[in-house]
Coordinates of C-alpha atoms and ligand atoms in Angstrom, one line a residue:
M1 CA 87.5 -127.7 15.6
F2 CA 87.1 -128.8 19.1
P3 CA 89.9 -131.3 19.6
T4 CA 87.2 -135.0 18.7
S5 CA 89.2 -137.3 20.1
K6 CA 89.6 -141.3 18.4
I7 CA 91.0 -143.9 20.0
K8 CA 91.9 -146.7 17.3
P9 CA 93.7 -150.1 17.4
P10 CA 96.8 -149.3 17.5
G11 CA 98.5 -149.8 14.0
N12 CA 101.0 -152.8 14.8
G13 CA 97.4 -154.7 15.4
S14 CA 98.0 -155.4 18.9
L15 CA 94.9 -156.8 19.8
F16 CA 95.4 -157.4 23.4
L17 CA 97.0 -154.0 24.3
W18 CA 93.9 -152.5 22.4
M19 CA 91.2 -155.0 24.5
L20 CA 93.2 -153.6 27.5
L21 CA 92.9 -150.5 26.8
L22 CA 89.5 -150.9 26.2
C23 CA 89.1 -151.6 29.7
I24 CA 90.6 -148.4 30.9
P25 CA 88.5 -145.3 31.3
V26 CA 90.2 -143.8 28.4
I27 CA 90.5 -140.0 27.7
N28 CA 88.0 -137.6 27.5
A29 CA 85.4 -137.3 24.3
Q30 CA 86.9 -133.5 24.2
D31 CA 89.2 -132.6 26.5
S32 CA 88.3 -129.0 27.6
L33 CA 91.0 -126.9 27.0
L34 CA 93.4 -126.0 30.0
I35 CA 93.9 -122.0 30.6
N36 CA 97.0 -120.1 32.3
T37 CA 99.3 -123.3 30.8
Y38 CA 102.0 -120.8 32.1
N39 CA 101.9 -121.5 35.8
R40 CA 101.0 -125.3 35.9
P41 CA 103.6 -127.6 36.0
S42 CA 104.8 -128.7 32.2
T43 CA 107.4 -130.1 30.5
S44 CA 108.2 -128.6 26.9
L45 CA 108.5 -130.6 23.8
N46 CA 109.9 -127.9 22.0
G47 CA 113.0 -128.4 20.3
V48 CA 114.3 -130.3 17.2
W49 CA 111.6 -132.4 16.0
N50 CA 111.5 -135.0 12.7
Y51 CA 109.3 -134.1 9.4
I52 CA 108.2 -135.7 6.3
V53 CA 107.0 -134.1 3.2
D54 CA 103.9 -135.6 1.7
P55 CA 101.5 -133.6 -0.4
Y56 CA 99.8 -136.9 -1.8
E57 CA 99.1 -137.8 1.7
N58 CA 100.7 -141.5 1.1
G59 CA 101.2 -141.9 5.2
F60 CA 97.5 -141.3 5.8
Y61 CA 95.8 -143.1 3.0
N62 CA 96.3 -146.5 1.0
Y63 CA 96.2 -146.4 -2.6
R64 CA 92.8 -147.0 -3.3
L65 CA 92.9 -143.6 -1.2
E66 CA 91.0 -145.0 2.5
A67 CA 92.6 -143.3 5.7
F68 CA 95.1 -146.0 7.2
E69 CA 92.8 -145.2 10.6
D70 CA 90.0 -146.1 9.2
Q71 CA 91.0 -149.5 8.4
E72 CA 90.7 -152.7 10.7
D73 CA 94.6 -152.9 10.5
P74 CA 96.3 -149.9 9.0
G75 CA 99.3 -151.6 8.7
Q76 CA 102.5 -150.2 8.8
N77 CA 102.6 -148.1 5.7
A78 CA 100.5 -145.6 7.8
F79 CA 103.1 -143.5 8.8
F80 CA 101.5 -142.8 12.6
T81 CA 102.6 -145.9 13.6
N82 CA 105.9 -145.2 12.7
A83 CA 107.7 -148.9 11.9
K84 CA 110.4 -149.9 11.7
P85 CA 111.8 -152.9 9.4
S86 CA 111.6 -156.2 11.9
S87 CA 114.4 -157.9 9.1
P88 CA 116.4 -156.8 6.1
S89 CA 113.6 -157.6 3.4
D90 CA 110.8 -155.9 5.1
L91 CA 109.1 -153.0 3.2
I92 CA 108.5 -149.6 4.6
E93 CA 109.1 -146.9 2.7
Y94 CA 109.3 -144.0 5.0
D95 CA 111.7 -143.5 8.4
F96 CA 111.5 -140.5 10.7
D97 CA 114.7 -141.3 12.4
L98 CA 116.3 -140.8 8.9
A99 CA 114.3 -138.0 8.1
D100 CA 115.4 -133.9 8.1
S101 CA 114.0 -131.8 10.6
L102 CA 112.3 -128.6 11.6
L103 CA 112.6 -126.6 15.2
V104 CA 109.7 -126.9 16.9
P105 CA 107.8 -124.3 17.2
G106 CA 108.3 -122.9 14.3
D107 CA 107.1 -122.0 11.0
W108 CA 108.6 -124.7 8.2
N109 CA 108.1 -121.8 5.3
T110 CA 110.9 -119.8 6.8
Q111 CA 113.1 -122.8 8.1
K112 CA 113.7 -124.7 4.7
E113 CA 113.8 -123.0 1.5
K114 CA 111.9 -126.0 -0.1
L115 CA 108.8 -125.4 1.7
F116 CA 108.8 -121.6 1.6
Y117 CA 105.2 -121.8 -0.9
Y118 CA 104.8 -125.3 0.7
E119 CA 101.0 -125.6 1.5
G120 CA 99.6 -129.3 1.6
S121 CA 99.8 -132.0 4.5
L122 CA 103.5 -132.6 6.4
W123 CA 104.1 -135.0 9.5
Y124 CA 106.3 -134.2 12.1
K125 CA 107.5 -136.2 14.8
T126 CA 109.4 -136.2 18.3
S127 CA 109.8 -139.1 21.2
F128 CA 110.2 -138.7 25.1
D129 CA 110.3 -140.2 28.2
Y130 CA 108.3 -139.0 31.0
T131 CA 107.1 -140.4 34.5
P132 CA 104.4 -138.5 36.0
A133 CA 105.5 -137.0 39.8
N134 CA 102.8 -139.0 41.7
L135 CA 101.2 -142.0 39.8
T136 CA 97.2 -140.8 40.6
N137 CA 98.2 -137.7 38.5
R138 CA 97.0 -136.7 34.9
T139 CA 98.6 -135.7 31.6
F140 CA 97.8 -133.6 29.1
L141 CA 99.2 -132.9 25.6
Y142 CA 98.9 -129.0 25.0
F143 CA 100.0 -127.7 21.5
G144 CA 99.3 -123.3 21.1
A145 CA 98.4 -124.0 17.8
V146 CA 98.9 -125.9 14.5
N147 CA 98.0 -124.6 11.4
Y148 CA 95.5 -125.5 10.0
Q149 CA 94.6 -129.0 10.3
A150 CA 96.2 -130.8 13.0
D151 CA 95.9 -135.2 13.6
V152 CA 97.6 -136.1 16.6
Y153 CA 98.6 -139.4 17.0
L154 CA 100.7 -141.0 20.3
N155 CA 102.3 -144.3 20.4
G156 CA 100.3 -145.3 17.1
Q157 CA 96.9 -144.3 18.4
K158 CA 94.7 -141.4 17.7
L159 CA 94.3 -138.7 20.1
G160 CA 92.4 -136.6 18.1
K161 CA 92.3 -133.8 15.6
H162 CA 91.8 -130.2 15.3
I163 CA 91.2 -127.7 13.3
G164 CA 92.3 -124.0 13.3
G165 CA 95.5 -122.8 12.6
F166 CA 95.3 -119.7 15.5
T167 CA 94.0 -121.0 18.7
P168 CA 95.6 -123.5 21.3
F169 CA 94.3 -127.0 22.2
N170 CA 94.6 -130.2 24.3
F171 CA 94.6 -133.8 24.8
E172 CA 94.7 -136.1 27.7
I173 CA 97.3 -138.6 27.3
T174 CA 97.3 -140.3 30.9
Q175 CA 96.1 -143.7 30.1
I176 CA 98.3 -144.1 26.8
L177 CA 101.7 -142.4 28.2
R178 CA 104.6 -145.1 28.9
P179 CA 108.4 -143.7 31.2
R180 CA 110.4 -144.6 27.8
D181 CA 110.3 -143.8 24.2
N182 CA 106.7 -142.3 24.0
F183 CA 106.8 -141.0 20.3
L184 CA 103.9 -138.2 19.3
I185 CA 103.6 -138.1 15.4
L186 CA 101.3 -135.5 14.1
K187 CA 100.1 -134.7 10.3
V188 CA 99.8 -131.4 9.8
D189 CA 98.0 -130.3 7.1
N190 CA 97.3 -126.1 5.7
K191 CA 96.2 -126.1 2.9
R192 CA 93.4 -123.9 2.4
V193 CA 90.0 -124.4 2.2
K194 CA 86.9 -122.6 0.6
D195 CA 84.5 -123.7 3.6
G196 CA 87.7 -122.8 6.5
V197 CA 87.8 -120.1 8.7
P198 CA 90.3 -118.1 7.3
T199 CA 88.7 -119.2 4.1
L200 CA 91.2 -119.4 0.8
N201 CA 92.1 -115.7 0.5
T202 CA 93.7 -113.8 2.5
D203 CA 96.0 -110.6 2.5
W204 CA 98.6 -112.9 4.6
W205 CA 101.2 -115.7 4.4
N206 CA 99.9 -119.1 5.0
Y207 CA 102.5 -120.7 7.7
G208 CA 102.1 -124.1 8.3
G209 CA 103.3 -126.2 10.9
L210 CA 103.1 -126.1 15.2
T211 CA 103.7 -122.3 15.1
R212 CA 103.4 -122.2 18.8
E213 CA 104.6 -124.6 21.2
V214 CA 104.5 -127.8 22.2
K215 CA 104.2 -129.1 25.9
L216 CA 103.2 -131.7 28.2
I217 CA 100.7 -130.7 31.4
E218 CA 100.6 -132.5 34.9
T219 CA 97.6 -131.7 36.9
T220 CA 96.0 -133.8 39.8
A221 CA 93.4 -136.1 39.8
T222 CA 90.6 -133.5 40.4
F223 CA 92.1 -130.1 39.4
I224 CA 91.3 -126.4 38.5
A225 CA 90.6 -126.8 34.7
D226 CA 89.2 -123.2 34.3
Y227 CA 88.6 -119.8 36.0
F228 CA 86.9 -116.5 35.0
L229 CA 86.9 -113.4 37.1
Y230 CA 86.0 -109.7 36.5
L231 CA 84.9 -106.6 37.8
D232 CA 81.6 -106.5 36.8
A233 CA 81.1 -103.1 34.8
A234 CA 77.5 -102.0 36.9
N235 CA 79.5 -101.6 40.6
L236 CA 83.4 -101.6 40.2
E237 CA 83.9 -102.9 43.7
Q238 CA 82.1 -106.0 42.5
I239 CA 84.4 -109.0 41.0
K240 CA 82.2 -112.0 39.2
G241 CA 83.0 -115.0 37.5
Y242 CA 83.4 -118.9 38.1
V243 CA 85.4 -121.5 38.5
Q244 CA 85.7 -124.6 37.1
L245 CA 87.0 -128.3 38.5
N246 CA 88.0 -131.3 36.8
G247 CA 87.9 -135.2 37.6
P248 CA 86.6 -137.1 39.9
A249 CA 86.2 -135.4 43.2
S250 CA 84.8 -132.0 41.4
G251 CA 81.2 -132.0 42.5
N252 CA 80.9 -130.0 46.2
H253 CA 84.0 -129.6 46.4
P254 CA 86.0 -126.7 48.9
L255 CA 87.2 -124.5 46.2
R256 CA 89.0 -121.4 48.0
L257 CA 90.6 -117.9 46.7
Q258 CA 92.9 -115.5 48.3
I259 CA 93.9 -112.6 46.8
P260 CA 96.1 -111.5 49.3
E261 CA 97.0 -108.1 48.8
L262 CA 93.2 -107.7 48.6
S263 CA 92.3 -109.3 51.8
V264 CA 90.4 -111.6 50.1
D265 CA 90.2 -115.2 51.4
T266 CA 87.0 -117.0 51.1
T267 CA 85.8 -120.2 50.4
F268 CA 83.3 -121.3 47.7
F269 CA 82.0 -124.9 47.3
T270 CA 81.5 -126.1 43.6
N271 CA 77.6 -127.5 42.3
N272 CA 77.8 -131.4 41.5
L273 CA 79.6 -130.5 38.1
G274 CA 82.5 -128.7 39.7
R275 CA 81.9 -125.1 39.3
T276 CA 81.5 -122.6 41.3
E277 CA 80.6 -119.2 40.8
I278 CA 82.4 -116.2 42.1
T279 CA 81.1 -113.0 43.2
F280 CA 83.2 -110.9 46.2
T281 CA 83.6 -107.0 46.9
S282 CA 87.0 -105.2 47.7
E283 CA 86.5 -101.6 48.4
N284 CA 90.4 -100.6 48.1
M285 CA 90.9 -102.3 44.2
A286 CA 93.2 -100.5 42.0
Y287 CA 92.1 -100.8 38.4
W288 CA 94.6 -102.4 36.0
S289 CA 95.0 -99.1 33.7
V290 CA 97.0 -98.2 30.7
E291 CA 99.0 -95.8 33.5
D292 CA 99.2 -98.4 35.9
P293 CA 98.7 -101.2 35.1
K294 CA 98.2 -103.2 37.8
R295 CA 97.7 -107.0 38.3
Y296 CA 97.2 -108.9 41.4
Q297 CA 98.1 -112.3 42.6
V298 CA 95.0 -114.5 42.5
S299 CA 95.5 -117.9 44.3
F300 CA 93.0 -120.9 43.8
S301 CA 93.2 -124.0 46.2
S302 CA 91.1 -127.2 45.9
R303 CA 91.7 -130.3 48.2
E304 CA 94.3 -131.3 45.6
D305 CA 95.3 -128.7 43.2
Q306 CA 97.1 -125.5 43.2
L307 CA 97.3 -122.3 40.8
T308 CA 98.1 -118.8 40.4
D309 CA 97.7 -115.8 37.9
Q310 CA 98.4 -112.2 37.7
I311 CA 94.6 -110.9 37.2
G312 CA 94.1 -107.3 36.7
F313 CA 90.4 -105.6 37.6
R314 CA 89.0 -103.3 34.9
S315 CA 85.7 -102.0 33.2
I316 CA 85.5 -101.5 29.8
S317 CA 82.1 -99.4 28.7
T318 CA 80.7 -97.3 26.3
R319 CA 78.4 -94.5 26.6
E320 CA 76.7 -93.2 23.7
D321 CA 80.1 -92.5 21.7
D322 CA 82.9 -92.6 24.4
I323 CA 84.6 -95.4 25.5
L324 CA 84.9 -95.6 29.2
L325 CA 87.8 -97.6 31.0
N326 CA 86.9 -97.6 35.0
G327 CA 84.3 -95.2 33.8
E328 CA 86.6 -92.8 32.5
P329 CA 87.2 -91.5 28.7
V330 CA 89.4 -92.8 26.5
F331 CA 91.2 -92.1 22.9
L332 CA 92.6 -95.6 21.9
K333 CA 95.7 -94.6 20.3
G334 CA 96.4 -97.5 18.1
I335 CA 98.1 -99.5 15.4
S336 CA 97.7 -103.0 14.1
I337 CA 99.9 -105.7 14.0
H338 CA 100.4 -109.3 12.3
E339 CA 101.9 -111.8 14.0
E340 CA 105.6 -111.8 12.3
S341 CA 108.6 -112.0 13.9
P342 CA 110.3 -108.6 13.7
V343 CA 113.8 -110.3 14.5
R344 CA 113.7 -114.0 12.4
G345 CA 110.7 -113.0 9.8
G346 CA 108.4 -115.7 9.8
R347 CA 105.3 -116.3 12.6
G348 CA 105.9 -115.0 15.5
N349 CA 106.3 -117.2 18.4
S350 CA 108.3 -116.3 21.2
M351 CA 108.3 -113.0 24.2
E352 CA 111.3 -111.7 22.7
D353 CA 108.7 -111.2 19.6
A354 CA 105.8 -109.6 21.5
R355 CA 108.8 -107.5 23.0
Q356 CA 109.5 -106.3 20.0
L357 CA 106.4 -105.1 18.6
L358 CA 104.6 -104.4 22.1
S359 CA 107.9 -101.5 22.8
W360 CA 107.8 -99.9 19.3
A361 CA 104.0 -99.6 19.6
K362 CA 105.0 -98.0 22.9
E363 CA 107.5 -95.6 21.2
L364 CA 104.4 -94.8 18.6
G365 CA 102.7 -93.7 21.4
C366 CA 100.4 -96.4 21.4
N367 CA 98.5 -97.4 24.4
F368 CA 96.2 -100.1 22.1
V369 CA 97.4 -102.8 19.2
R370 CA 94.6 -104.5 17.0
L371 CA 96.3 -107.8 16.8
A372 CA 94.6 -108.5 13.4
H373 CA 93.7 -111.4 11.7
Y374 CA 93.6 -113.9 13.9
P375 CA 94.5 -114.8 17.8
H376 CA 98.0 -114.1 18.2
N377 CA 100.2 -115.6 20.6
E378 CA 99.6 -115.9 24.2
H379 CA 102.8 -114.1 24.6
M380 CA 101.3 -110.9 23.4
V381 CA 98.5 -110.8 25.7
R382 CA 100.5 -111.3 29.0
L383 CA 102.8 -108.8 27.8
A384 CA 100.2 -106.1 26.7
D385 CA 98.8 -106.8 30.4
E386 CA 101.9 -106.4 32.0
M387 CA 102.7 -103.2 30.1
G388 CA 99.5 -101.7 30.0
M389 CA 98.1 -102.0 26.6
L390 CA 94.8 -102.3 25.7
V391 CA 93.9 -104.8 23.1
W392 CA 91.5 -105.8 20.7
E393 CA 91.9 -109.7 19.6
E394 CA 90.0 -110.9 16.4
N395 CA 88.8 -114.0 14.7
P396 CA 89.3 -114.9 12.0
V397 CA 86.7 -114.5 9.4
Y398 CA 88.0 -112.7 7.0
W399 CA 86.5 -111.5 3.6
T400 CA 84.2 -113.8 1.9
I401 CA 83.7 -116.7 4.2
S402 CA 81.1 -119.7 3.1
W403 CA 78.4 -117.9 5.4
D404 CA 75.7 -120.2 4.5
N405 CA 77.6 -123.3 5.4
P406 CA 76.9 -124.7 8.8
E407 CA 80.4 -126.7 9.6
T408 CA 82.0 -122.5 8.7
Y409 CA 79.9 -121.1 11.1
A410 CA 81.2 -124.7 13.6
L411 CA 84.6 -123.9 12.9
A412 CA 84.3 -119.9 13.4
A413 CA 82.8 -120.5 16.4
N414 CA 85.6 -122.6 18.0
Q415 CA 88.5 -120.5 17.4
L416 CA 86.2 -117.7 19.0
T417 CA 85.3 -120.3 22.6
E418 CA 89.0 -121.0 22.2
L419 CA 89.7 -117.8 21.9
I420 CA 87.7 -116.2 25.2
A421 CA 88.8 -119.5 27.1
R422 CA 92.5 -119.1 26.7
D423 CA 92.3 -114.9 27.4
K424 CA 89.6 -114.1 29.7
N425 CA 91.0 -113.3 32.4
R426 CA 93.7 -110.6 30.8
A427 CA 92.5 -106.9 31.7
C428 CA 93.9 -105.6 28.5
V429 CA 91.9 -107.2 26.2
I430 CA 88.9 -104.7 25.5
I431 CA 87.6 -106.1 22.4
W432 CA 86.5 -109.0 20.9
S433 CA 86.6 -108.7 16.7
M434 CA 84.1 -110.9 15.3
A435 CA 85.7 -110.3 11.7
N436 CA 87.5 -107.9 9.0
E437 CA 85.5 -106.3 5.9
T438 CA 83.0 -109.2 5.4
P439 CA 80.8 -108.0 2.7
T440 CA 77.5 -107.0 3.8
S441 CA 74.5 -110.1 3.1
E442 CA 72.1 -111.7 5.5
P443 CA 73.3 -115.1 5.8
R444 CA 76.8 -113.3 6.3
T445 CA 75.0 -110.9 9.2
E446 CA 73.2 -114.0 10.6
F447 CA 76.7 -115.5 11.3
L448 CA 78.5 -112.4 12.5
S449 CA 75.3 -111.8 15.0
K450 CA 75.3 -115.2 16.2
L451 CA 79.1 -114.9 17.2
A452 CA 78.7 -111.6 18.9
A453 CA 75.8 -113.7 21.1
L454 CA 78.3 -116.8 21.4
A455 CA 80.9 -114.0 22.9
R456 CA 78.3 -112.0 24.9
T457 CA 77.6 -115.3 26.7
K458 CA 81.0 -116.0 27.3
D459 CA 82.5 -112.7 28.0
P460 CA 80.1 -110.6 29.2
S461 CA 83.2 -108.1 30.6
R462 CA 84.3 -107.0 27.1
L463 CA 83.1 -104.9 24.1
I464 CA 82.2 -106.8 20.6
S465 CA 83.5 -104.7 17.4
A466 CA 84.2 -106.2 13.7
A467 CA 86.1 -104.1 11.0
L468 CA 83.3 -102.9 8.5
E469 CA 83.8 -101.1 4.9
Q470 CA 82.4 -97.6 4.7
S471 CA 80.8 -96.9 1.2
A472 CA 79.0 -93.2 0.3
Y473 CA 76.5 -91.5 1.9
Q474 CA 73.2 -91.8 -0.3
G475 CA 74.9 -92.1 -3.3
E476 CA 77.4 -89.0 -2.4
S477 CA 80.7 -90.1 -3.7
N478 CA 82.2 -87.4 -1.1
V479 CA 80.2 -88.3 1.8
R480 CA 81.0 -91.2 3.5
T481 CA 79.1 -93.6 6.1
I482 CA 78.8 -97.1 7.7
H483 CA 75.5 -98.6 6.0
D484 CA 76.0 -102.0 7.3
A485 CA 72.9 -104.1 9.4
F486 CA 75.9 -105.8 12.0
A487 CA 76.6 -101.8 12.5
E488 CA 74.1 -102.4 15.1
V489 CA 75.2 -105.5 16.8
V490 CA 78.7 -104.1 17.7
D491 CA 79.6 -101.9 21.0
I492 CA 82.2 -99.9 18.6
L493 CA 81.8 -98.9 15.5
S494 CA 84.9 -99.7 13.4
F495 CA 86.1 -99.7 9.8
N496 CA 88.6 -99.8 7.5
Q497 CA 89.0 -97.5 4.6
Y498 CA 92.2 -96.1 2.4
I499 CA 91.2 -93.5 1.1
G500 CA 94.4 -91.8 -0.3
W501 CA 95.7 -95.2 -1.3
Y502 CA 93.0 -97.2 -3.1
D503 CA 90.3 -94.8 -3.0
G504 CA 92.4 -91.9 -4.9
L505 CA 95.3 -89.6 -3.3
P506 CA 96.2 -88.5 -0.4
E507 CA 95.1 -85.3 -0.8
K508 CA 91.5 -86.9 -1.9
A509 CA 90.8 -87.1 2.0
Q510 CA 90.1 -83.1 2.1
N511 CA 87.1 -83.4 -0.1
I512 CA 85.7 -86.1 1.6
S513 CA 83.0 -85.7 4.9
W514 CA 81.3 -88.9 6.6
V515 CA 78.1 -89.1 8.0
I516 CA 77.8 -91.4 11.3
E517 CA 74.3 -92.2 11.9
Q518 CA 74.6 -94.6 14.7
N519 CA 75.5 -93.2 18.5
K520 CA 78.2 -95.3 19.2
P521 CA 82.2 -95.0 19.3
V522 CA 84.3 -94.8 16.2
L523 CA 87.3 -96.8 15.8
I524 CA 89.1 -96.8 12.3
S525 CA 90.5 -99.8 12.4
E526 CA 92.6 -99.1 9.2
F527 CA 94.1 -97.0 7.1
G528 CA 97.3 -96.6 5.5
G529 CA 99.2 -96.7 2.0
G530 CA 102.8 -98.8 0.9
A531 CA 106.3 -97.6 0.9
K532 CA 109.0 -99.2 0.5
Q533 CA 111.8 -98.1 3.2
G534 CA 114.5 -96.0 2.1
L535 CA 112.6 -95.5 -1.0
H536 CA 112.3 -91.2 -1.4
G537 CA 110.6 -88.6 -4.3
D538 CA 107.9 -86.2 -4.4
K539 CA 104.4 -87.0 -2.2
N540 CA 102.4 -88.0 -5.2
T541 CA 104.9 -91.1 -6.2
R542 CA 103.5 -94.3 -4.9
W543 CA 105.9 -95.9 -2.8
T544 CA 107.8 -93.1 -1.7
E545 CA 108.2 -92.9 1.8
E546 CA 106.6 -89.2 1.3
Y547 CA 103.7 -90.2 -0.2
Q548 CA 102.8 -92.1 2.8
E549 CA 103.7 -89.9 5.2
Y550 CA 101.7 -87.0 3.2
L551 CA 99.0 -90.0 2.9
Y552 CA 99.5 -89.4 6.7
E553 CA 98.7 -86.4 7.1
E554 CA 95.6 -86.2 5.2
S555 CA 93.9 -88.8 6.9
L556 CA 94.6 -87.9 10.1
K557 CA 93.1 -84.9 9.4
M558 CA 90.1 -86.2 8.2
L559 CA 89.6 -88.5 10.6
S560 CA 89.6 -85.8 13.1
S561 CA 86.7 -84.3 11.9
I562 CA 84.6 -87.6 12.5
K563 CA 82.5 -86.3 16.0
G564 CA 82.4 -90.0 17.9
L565 CA 86.6 -90.8 16.2
R566 CA 87.3 -92.7 19.6
G567 CA 90.6 -94.3 18.7
M568 CA 92.5 -95.7 15.6
S569 CA 94.4 -98.9 14.6
P570 CA 96.4 -98.0 11.3
W571 CA 97.6 -100.5 9.2
I572 CA 99.8 -101.5 10.0
L573 CA 103.0 -101.4 12.7
V574 CA 105.7 -103.4 10.6
D575 CA 105.6 -104.2 6.7
F576 CA 104.3 -108.0 6.6
R577 CA 104.8 -111.0 4.0
S578 CA 101.8 -111.3 1.7
P579 CA 102.0 -113.7 -1.1
R580 CA 99.3 -111.4 -3.0
R581 CA 102.2 -108.1 -3.3
M582 CA 104.4 -109.2 -5.9
L583 CA 105.3 -105.9 -7.4
P584 CA 109.4 -106.6 -8.4
K585 CA 112.4 -104.4 -6.0
I586 CA 109.4 -103.1 -4.2
Q587 CA 107.1 -105.3 -2.9
D588 CA 108.9 -109.1 -3.4
G589 CA 106.2 -110.7 -1.5
W590 CA 105.9 -107.9 1.1
N591 CA 102.7 -106.1 1.7
R592 CA 104.8 -102.1 2.4
K593 CA 102.4 -100.9 4.1
G594 CA 104.1 -101.2 7.6
L595 CA 105.4 -97.4 9.2
I596 CA 109.0 -100.1 10.2
S597 CA 110.1 -101.5 7.5
D598 CA 110.7 -105.7 7.6
D599 CA 114.5 -105.2 9.1
G600 CA 113.2 -103.2 11.6
K601 CA 113.8 -99.0 10.1
K602 CA 111.3 -96.9 11.0
K603 CA 109.8 -94.7 7.7
K604 CA 108.5 -91.2 7.7
A605 CA 104.8 -92.0 8.5
F606 CA 106.0 -93.4 11.8
F607 CA 106.9 -89.6 12.9
V608 CA 104.0 -88.4 11.9
L609 CA 101.5 -90.9 13.7
Q610 CA 103.3 -90.7 16.8
Q611 CA 103.3 -86.6 16.9
F612 CA 99.8 -87.1 16.2
Y613 CA 99.6 -89.0 19.2
N614 CA 101.7 -87.9 21.5
S615 CA 99.9 -84.7 21.2
K616 CA 96.5 -86.1 22.1
D617 CA 98.1 -86.3 25.9
Ligands
LIG701 C1 92.3 -104.2 4.4 C2 92.4 -105.4 5.2 C3 94.2 -105.8 5.0 C4 95.0 -105.7 4.4 C5 94.8 -104.2 3.8 C6 95.7 -104.0 2.1 O1 91.4 -103.6 3.8 O2 92.0 -105.8 5.9 O3 94.1 -107.6 5.8 O4 96.4 -106.3 4.3 O5 93.8 -104.1 3.7 O6 97.0 -103.6 2.6 O7 95.3 -103.8 1.8

């Protein structure tokens, strides 16, 4: 959910301080997302934090199960007050400073054996000193992602809560911050919930915690909050977009945009809401492409603020069953990826993790990656932008969501909005995927269609898709088709298929033909099968590398016969953890469909796909 801010009286019941705070124009009710946090002045709060595991939410509710934060005087049992005994006779049954610690960023599951399967509430605490560079500056507290729900408190006051485990959020803390001994406390809860997004059931590990970086970001009083620049697909010499200021002087404010390499130096004026639309033309632009991922140094300056970014310009569109990058047909040689660290294990969150994953994809011959099944960390997208790797990003609407629940829709819409807000200036991102393998029904199609319309309003410069499911054509089991009303809405017709794994043996692919009636580019968003690296046998023995190799050979032949085939992202680059995968000695908690094992060893099928991609040059 969008971070909702809620200021409560301080936990120690200090009414005077509370009344004083009420006189100050306090933090925004909802703080819009700060983008491009890479290039803003910031101070990391990463490092060692104390934590308390709290399965009964004892630090959040009193013994009548009423939330402390809703009480007139929450009292010192509320963990967010960080209370300490003031005399030896005081009774306080927690102490963050004596508690065990976790590294931030990082999931808790792979840091502590006792937390490996933990799904519930856990409190985090850190302390810091901070003095802004300038007294009139503003300070924001930024979280890259927290899975799944975060309740955030600074110096005993609630900043707000955020729901959704894979997107960033921030709160303004200008008025609460003090030079010394700030204490920041979060309750993080990763319990799976039926009406959540995702819902109860997934085929990946539900890593909990402060899984991405935490930082303080300092801005001027009026600052460049948001911007979007993109190449107009209808006129490849025109850049369009907007810039949004935030702060008391945002209205009718000059905004200078410079791209020195293109000799662009133009001043726009914001309207009274602090926004200016941008349009300009440039004749000699080098388009961002796979071969030459050209990014321009772009700088925005307002009276007080200056912000730079590296932005590539490219167009992506479709024409009948072709995908056109800068007007030229492109075949998406892809691979699906989960956000797991190939080096350490656990949730991936560093530039090194991103570099390893994307380098393997490059080695495989890819020009495209599907970042499944939720928004990955920003390093992945920044690096893909630099490397010339096209990207599919995905909302975590997976399998069986509560389609009829408006709150569930709001959760899905919010995560999509935060994802688009963060990554809209990255040329490498060409597809927003709404969902994965969702069962067709009217409420589901309406849900997804609303999401697609939302994405199109926020971003006219990208394609919409979703990983759909295939079915038998007119009851004929050897002929497959896509029979799904949402296929009308998408720009790219993507679907998953597991012929040879969940559906027969690999040789079955020889007898399958495809009738695709939508005149759209086809992308096979998943196919594959499991193999335990190092296990060898004949090609019909499950879990052997030979079986997986054979499955890739047969699948590639079958899929190549689809007339509109314009890309694929087989399942998956690396073995990943999943609690659904329990077969001893083979799976042991891992989905083994990776082309690379969890310890970095390539399986035979890797080379089959590599050869196929290399032959497509
Ligand atoms: C799928 C899902 C993916 C699973 C995969 C599998 O269709 O989209 O999340 O992990 O199959 O391995 O079964």
